[in-house]
Tab-separated table of C-alpha atoms in Angstrom:
chain	number	residue	atom	x	y	z
A	798	UNK	CA	-25.042	-13.717	-2.715
A	799	UNK	CA	-24.937	-10.304	-3.509
A	800	UNK	CA	-24.101	-9.760	-7.175
A	801	UNK	CA	-19.996	-8.704	-7.632
A	802	UNK	CA	-19.309	-5.130	-9.158
A	803	UNK	CA	-16.798	-4.835	-11.596
A	804	UNK	CA	-13.496	-3.967	-10.684
A	805	UNK	CA	-10.781	-2.449	-12.892
A	806	UNK	CA	-8.350	-5.005	-11.667
A	807	UNK	CA	-10.008	-8.521	-12.657
A	808	UNK	CA	-8.921	-10.482	-10.186
A	809	UNK	CA	-8.186	-7.629	-7.555
A	810	UNK	CA	-4.977	-7.330	-6.058
A	811	UNK	CA	-4.389	-9.262	-2.417
A	812	UNK	CA	-2.261	-7.441	-0.330
A	813	UNK	CA	-0.056	-8.792	2.550
A	814	UNK	CA	0.105	-6.133	4.823
A	815	UNK	CA	3.303	-5.781	6.251
A	816	UNK	CA	3.787	-9.147	4.694
A	817	UNK	CA	1.819	-12.034	6.394
A	818	UNK	CA	1.933	-10.120	9.759
A	819	UNK	CA	-0.525	-12.074	11.166
A	820	UNK	CA	1.967	-15.301	11.106
A	821	UNK	CA	5.447	-13.544	11.198
A	822	UNK	CA	7.125	-10.807	12.505
A	823	UNK	CA	5.893	-7.706	10.243
A	824	UNK	CA	8.062	-6.178	7.329
A	825	UNK	CA	10.540	-9.020	7.293
A	826	UNK	CA	11.615	-10.848	4.553
A	827	UNK	CA	10.332	-13.854	6.283
A	828	UNK	CA	6.907	-12.410	6.273
A	829	UNK	CA	7.025	-11.044	2.784
A	830	UNK	CA	8.040	-14.638	1.657
A	831	UNK	CA	5.362	-16.433	3.755
A	832	UNK	CA	3.045	-13.825	2.480
A	833	UNK	CA	3.599	-14.995	-1.019
A	834	UNK	CA	3.704	-18.910	-0.408
A	835	UNK	CA	0.236	-18.036	1.151
A	836	UNK	CA	-1.187	-16.811	-2.203
A	837	UNK	CA	-0.499	-13.048	-1.961
A	838	UNK	CA	-0.629	-10.998	-5.022
A	839	UNK	CA	0.860	-7.908	-3.512
A	840	UNK	CA	3.044	-6.947	-0.541
A	841	UNK	CA	2.788	-3.626	1.360
A	842	UNK	CA	4.775	-1.985	3.661
A	843	UNK	CA	6.175	1.477	4.577
A	844	UNK	CA	9.230	3.115	3.506
A	845	UNK	CA	11.942	5.269	5.330
A	846	UNK	CA	14.995	6.443	4.374
A	847	UNK	CA	18.610	6.287	6.409
A	848	UNK	CA	20.828	9.428	6.862
A	849	UNK	CA	23.014	7.716	4.489
A	850	UNK	CA	20.695	7.791	1.623
A	851	UNK	CA	19.177	4.105	1.978
A	852	UNK	CA	15.600	2.875	1.385
A	853	UNK	CA	14.485	0.672	4.206
A	854	UNK	CA	10.873	-0.942	5.581
A	855	UNK	CA	9.404	-0.448	8.974
A	856	UNK	CA	6.312	0.810	10.301
A	857	UNK	CA	7.099	3.654	12.292
A	858	UNK	CA	10.179	4.793	11.132
A	859	UNK	CA	11.800	4.862	14.808
A	860	UNK	CA	14.318	2.813	16.376
A	861	UNK	CA	14.133	2.419	20.277
A	862	UNK	CA	17.771	2.472	21.544
A	863	UNK	CA	18.129	2.506	25.370
A	864	UNK	CA	14.775	4.152	26.413
A	865	UNK	CA	15.465	6.486	23.495
A	866	UNK	CA	13.271	6.750	20.188
A	867	UNK	CA	15.436	7.479	17.354
A	868	UNK	CA	14.307	8.336	13.898
A	869	UNK	CA	15.690	6.190	11.350
A	870	UNK	CA	16.566	9.550	9.156
A	871	UNK	CA	18.762	10.374	11.692
A	872	UNK	CA	20.724	6.689	11.459
A	873	UNK	CA	23.120	5.210	8.955
A	874	UNK	CA	21.622	1.834	7.416
A	875	UNK	CA	24.578	-0.425	8.753
A	876	UNK	CA	23.478	0.450	12.722
A	877	UNK	CA	19.733	-0.399	11.884
A	878	UNK	CA	18.373	-3.530	14.114
A	879	UNK	CA	19.047	-6.554	11.537
A	880	UNK	CA	15.461	-7.378	10.923
A	881	UNK	CA	15.119	-4.008	9.286
A	882	UNK	CA	15.431	-4.822	5.638
A	883	UNK	CA	16.544	-2.166	2.675
A	884	UNK	CA	14.336	-2.237	-0.242
A	885	UNK	CA	16.986	-3.518	-1.962
A	886	UNK	CA	17.618	-6.543	0.072
A	887	UNK	CA	13.721	-7.335	0.279
A	888	UNK	CA	13.494	-7.512	-3.663
A	889	UNK	CA	16.593	-9.388	-4.222
A	890	UNK	CA	15.284	-11.804	-1.526
A	891	UNK	CA	11.737	-12.026	-2.366
A	892	UNK	CA	10.898	-13.634	-5.616
A	893	UNK	CA	7.631	-14.044	-7.469
A	894	UNK	CA	5.420	-12.336	-9.171
A	895	UNK	CA	3.862	-9.206	-7.179
A	896	UNK	CA	2.511	-5.968	-6.757
A	897	UNK	CA	4.251	-3.895	-4.374
A	898	UNK	CA	2.298	-1.080	-2.234
A	899	UNK	CA	4.421	1.497	-0.164
A	900	UNK	CA	3.530	4.246	1.990
A	901	UNK	CA	6.058	6.814	1.911
A	902	UNK	CA	5.298	8.863	5.169
A	903	UNK	CA	8.676	10.445	4.561
A	904	UNK	CA	8.629	11.934	0.895
A	905	UNK	CA	12.475	12.433	1.155
A	906	UNK	CA	12.595	8.313	1.018
A	907	UNK	CA	10.940	8.424	-2.712
A	908	UNK	CA	14.197	8.644	-4.780
A	909	UNK	CA	16.245	6.122	-2.851
A	910	UNK	CA	13.154	3.630	-3.149
A	911	UNK	CA	13.010	4.402	-6.877
A	912	UNK	CA	16.604	3.963	-6.889
A	913	UNK	CA	16.277	0.597	-5.284
A	914	UNK	CA	13.647	-0.640	-7.511
A	915	UNK	CA	15.236	0.271	-10.582
A	916	UNK	CA	18.758	-1.410	-9.616
A	917	UNK	CA	17.432	-4.617	-8.465
A	918	UNK	CA	13.995	-5.387	-10.257
A	919	UNK	CA	13.197	-2.507	-12.879
A	920	UNK	CA	10.100	-4.705	-13.911
A	921	UNK	CA	8.567	-3.878	-10.606
A	922	UNK	CA	8.066	0.092	-11.185
A	923	UNK	CA	4.740	-0.116	-13.288
A	924	UNK	CA	3.615	-2.215	-10.404
A	925	UNK	CA	4.713	-0.004	-7.511
A	926	UNK	CA	1.928	1.874	-5.523
A	927	UNK	CA	3.384	4.659	-4.103
A	928	UNK	CA	1.051	6.091	-1.150
A	929	UNK	CA	0.776	9.180	0.754
A	930	UNK	CA	-1.932	10.769	2.876
A	931	UNK	CA	-1.653	14.169	0.804
A	932	UNK	CA	-2.624	13.563	-2.718
A	933	UNK	CA	-1.086	16.917	-3.827
A	934	UNK	CA	2.099	15.181	-2.671
A	935	UNK	CA	1.979	12.055	-4.770
A	936	UNK	CA	0.788	14.215	-7.886
A	937	UNK	CA	4.023	16.074	-7.785
A	938	UNK	CA	5.835	12.570	-8.256
A	939	UNK	CA	3.961	12.211	-11.648
A	940	UNK	CA	6.746	13.414	-13.637
A	941	UNK	CA	9.192	10.962	-12.013
A	942	UNK	CA	7.838	7.526	-12.065
A	943	UNK	CA	5.850	4.876	-13.984
A	944	UNK	CA	4.723	3.707	-10.693
A	945	UNK	CA	1.091	4.110	-9.663
A	946	UNK	CA	0.322	7.102	-7.221
A	947	UNK	CA	-2.301	6.547	-4.363
A	948	UNK	CA	-3.893	9.325	-2.245
A	949	UNK	CA	-4.094	7.176	0.997
A	950	UNK	CA	-6.837	8.958	2.874
A	951	UNK	CA	-10.548	8.782	4.789
A	952	UNK	CA	-13.963	9.474	3.496
A	953	UNK	CA	-14.391	12.151	6.239
A	954	UNK	CA	-11.196	14.486	4.865
A	955	UNK	CA	-12.706	14.848	1.243
A	956	UNK	CA	-14.239	18.050	2.292
A	957	UNK	CA	-14.882	19.001	-1.082
A	958	UNK	CA	-16.928	15.657	-1.716
A	959	UNK	CA	-15.701	12.145	-3.363
A	960	UNK	CA	-16.897	13.437	-7.122
A	961	UNK	CA	-14.805	16.712	-6.601
A	962	UNK	CA	-11.811	14.435	-5.364
A	963	UNK	CA	-12.051	12.097	-8.020
A	964	UNK	CA	-11.836	14.630	-10.872
A	965	UNK	CA	-8.905	16.473	-8.802
A	966	UNK	CA	-6.701	12.892	-8.800
A	967	UNK	CA	-7.816	12.611	-12.618
A	968	UNK	CA	-6.812	15.556	-13.616
A	969	UNK	CA	-3.488	15.659	-11.593
A	970	UNK	CA	-2.125	12.273	-13.126
A	971	UNK	CA	-2.866	10.549	-9.377
A	972	UNK	CA	-3.988	6.536	-10.064
A	973	UNK	CA	-6.165	5.590	-7.154
A	974	UNK	CA	-7.338	6.173	-3.578
A	975	UNK	CA	-7.358	4.135	-0.654
A	976	UNK	CA	-9.590	4.444	1.913
A	977	UNK	CA	-10.554	2.086	5.324
A	978	UNK	CA	-12.827	-0.506	4.718
A	979	UNK	CA	-15.691	1.411	6.251
A	980	UNK	CA	-15.625	4.110	4.006
A	981	UNK	CA	-16.685	2.550	1.026
A	982	UNK	CA	-19.514	1.311	-0.681
A	983	UNK	CA	-20.321	0.231	-4.190
A	984	UNK	CA	-21.612	3.395	-5.251
A	985	UNK	CA	-18.681	5.041	-4.043
A	986	UNK	CA	-16.354	2.355	-5.736
A	987	UNK	CA	-18.667	3.049	-9.064
A	988	UNK	CA	-17.676	6.783	-8.655
A	989	UNK	CA	-14.165	6.595	-8.945
A	990	UNK	CA	-13.974	3.518	-11.638
A	991	UNK	CA	-16.398	6.312	-13.607
A	992	UNK	CA	-13.089	8.780	-13.262
A	993	UNK	CA	-11.070	5.781	-14.087
A	994	UNK	CA	-9.419	5.804	-10.783
A	995	UNK	CA	-8.460	2.185	-9.148
A	996	UNK	CA	-9.957	2.094	-5.228
A	997	UNK	CA	-8.350	0.285	-2.569
A	998	UNK	CA	-9.505	-0.776	0.673
A	999	UNK	CA	-7.573	-1.491	3.906
A	1000	UNK	CA	-7.778	-3.088	7.345
A	1001	UNK	CA	-9.797	-5.912	6.002
A	1002	UNK	CA	-9.151	-8.768	8.651
A	1003	UNK	CA	-12.198	-10.341	8.879
A	1004	UNK	CA	-13.953	-13.117	6.084
A	1005	UNK	CA	-17.171	-10.799	5.555
A	1006	UNK	CA	-15.430	-7.712	5.324
A	1007	UNK	CA	-13.105	-9.550	2.643
A	1008	UNK	CA	-16.378	-10.477	1.122
A	1009	UNK	CA	-17.932	-7.151	0.848
A	1010	UNK	CA	-14.886	-5.525	-0.230
A	1011	UNK	CA	-14.548	-7.902	-3.280
A	1012	UNK	CA	-18.395	-7.653	-4.122
A	1013	UNK	CA	-18.151	-3.701	-3.995
A	1014	UNK	CA	-15.845	-4.027	-7.046
A	1015	UNK	CA	-12.727	-2.522	-5.214
A	1016	UNK	CA	-9.323	-3.123	-7.099
A	1017	UNK	CA	-7.330	-4.337	-4.153
A	1018	UNK	CA	-7.608	-5.169	-0.300
A	1019	UNK	CA	-5.207	-5.266	2.270
A	1020	UNK	CA	-5.305	-7.875	5.175
A	1021	UNK	CA	-2.650	-9.227	7.843
A	1022	UNK	CA	-4.525	-12.284	7.049
A	1023	UNK	CA	-3.231	-13.688	4.162
A	1024	UNK	CA	-5.295	-16.824	4.258
A	1025	UNK	CA	-8.479	-15.375	5.101
A	1026	UNK	CA	-8.232	-13.185	1.948
A	1027	UNK	CA	-7.231	-15.882	-0.356
A	1028	UNK	CA	-10.074	-17.767	1.002
A	1029	UNK	CA	-12.482	-14.583	0.509
A	1030	UNK	CA	-10.971	-14.197	-3.440
A	1031	UNK	CA	-11.891	-17.770	-3.510
A	1032	UNK	CA	-15.450	-17.623	-2.882
A	1033	UNK	CA	-16.131	-14.704	-4.636
């Protein structure tokens, strides 16, 4: 068996992608509760803000009504489908000890998200992982929160090269980089660790993929299959 390289977080975080979405409707309170029962140590979702300023959890940020696609940002929270939870309701209903990764696709959702966390579960804020696909955007949040800030990207987008990106993230207070599992290898994880930046890998659905990610030293992995993910941690 390949020797496991060290991670900055030991054990790494097992993030249930959109909750236990392989076994329950994604981004629902049911899915998040199930993920924790199956052993997840982290939960993941996407956050949006309604027109009345409420942070809610949904993947696309779109509601379909009578053949139309309506952005959540144009709807009040009371008019959303009942399966879309608010961040506050989710945190109130889902008990347990976990990290929480949120893809803040609409930066306008940031303040509402932080307000909800600080109101319902303020001790969670240092264990929030706030992601965006432009690292400069998350860097601009540094003075606003104690949460972990995450550059969510792909290796092909690092035009300046991985080492320069790692240095930029370190300089501007972005804690972490999150890339597809196919972008990672042990040397690249070690490079970001050298700058004291966390390394996360997503779309890790198969056992052998999870094994490889854990062994190369990733600090957190994302999977739809919480049971497979926990089995991989047990093996490794």
